[in-house]
Coordinates of C-alpha atoms in Angstrom, one line a residue:
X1 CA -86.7 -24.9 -7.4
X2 CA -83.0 -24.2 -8.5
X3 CA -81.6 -24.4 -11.9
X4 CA -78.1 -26.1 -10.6
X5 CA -74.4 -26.1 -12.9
X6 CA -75.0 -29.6 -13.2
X7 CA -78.9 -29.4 -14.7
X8 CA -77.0 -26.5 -17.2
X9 CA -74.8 -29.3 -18.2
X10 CA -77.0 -32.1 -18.5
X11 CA -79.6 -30.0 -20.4
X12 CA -77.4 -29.3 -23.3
X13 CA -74.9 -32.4 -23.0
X14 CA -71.9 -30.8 -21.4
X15 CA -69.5 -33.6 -20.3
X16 CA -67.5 -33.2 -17.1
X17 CA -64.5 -33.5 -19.3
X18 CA -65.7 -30.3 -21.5
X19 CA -66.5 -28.5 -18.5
X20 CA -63.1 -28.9 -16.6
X21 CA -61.5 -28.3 -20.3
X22 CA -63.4 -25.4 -20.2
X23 CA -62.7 -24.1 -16.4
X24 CA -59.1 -24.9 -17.3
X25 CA -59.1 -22.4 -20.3
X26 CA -60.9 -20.0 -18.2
X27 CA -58.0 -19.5 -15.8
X28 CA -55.5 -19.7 -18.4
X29 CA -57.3 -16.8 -20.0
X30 CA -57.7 -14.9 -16.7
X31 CA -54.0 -15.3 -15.7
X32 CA -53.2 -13.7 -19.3
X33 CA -55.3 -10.9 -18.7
X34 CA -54.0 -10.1 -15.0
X35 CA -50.3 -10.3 -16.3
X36 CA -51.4 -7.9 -19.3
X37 CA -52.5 -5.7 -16.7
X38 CA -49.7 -6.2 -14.5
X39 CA -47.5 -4.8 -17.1
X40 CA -49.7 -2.3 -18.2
X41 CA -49.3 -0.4 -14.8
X42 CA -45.6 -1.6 -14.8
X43 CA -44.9 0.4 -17.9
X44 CA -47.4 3.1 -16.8
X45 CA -45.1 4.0 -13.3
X46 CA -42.0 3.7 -15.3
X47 CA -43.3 6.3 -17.7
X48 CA -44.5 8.7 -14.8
X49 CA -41.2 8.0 -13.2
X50 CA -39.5 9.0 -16.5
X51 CA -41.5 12.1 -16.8
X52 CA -40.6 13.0 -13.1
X53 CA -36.8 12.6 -13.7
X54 CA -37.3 14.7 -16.7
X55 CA -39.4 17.6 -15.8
X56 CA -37.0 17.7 -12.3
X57 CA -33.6 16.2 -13.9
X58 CA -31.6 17.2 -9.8
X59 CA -34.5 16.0 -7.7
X60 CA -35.7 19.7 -7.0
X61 CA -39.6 19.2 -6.7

């Protein structure tokens, strides 16, 4: 016997409209986080690319 998404919600009175509220949130919250990480690597090559240009200011590596 499977214990379906749909049981879940019926069990503990989860309306469709909570659930896609929910799901909506969800990938709002996601897209946050993968743009936080987007510009955390961003500003993490920038600063090895700083440190680069610092350490060899004429490109001599």
């Amino acid at each position: 016997m499977n214990y379906t998404i749909e049981d879940f919600a019926r069990d503990h009175n989860i309306t469709s409209e909570e659930n896609a509220h929910a799901v909506a949130q969800l990938r709002q919250d996601m897209r946050l986080y993968e743009l936080r990480e987007a510009c955390a690597i961003g500003m993490a090559l920038e600063l090895g690319n700083r440190i680069v240009r610092y350490k060899y200011p004429h490109g001599e590596q």
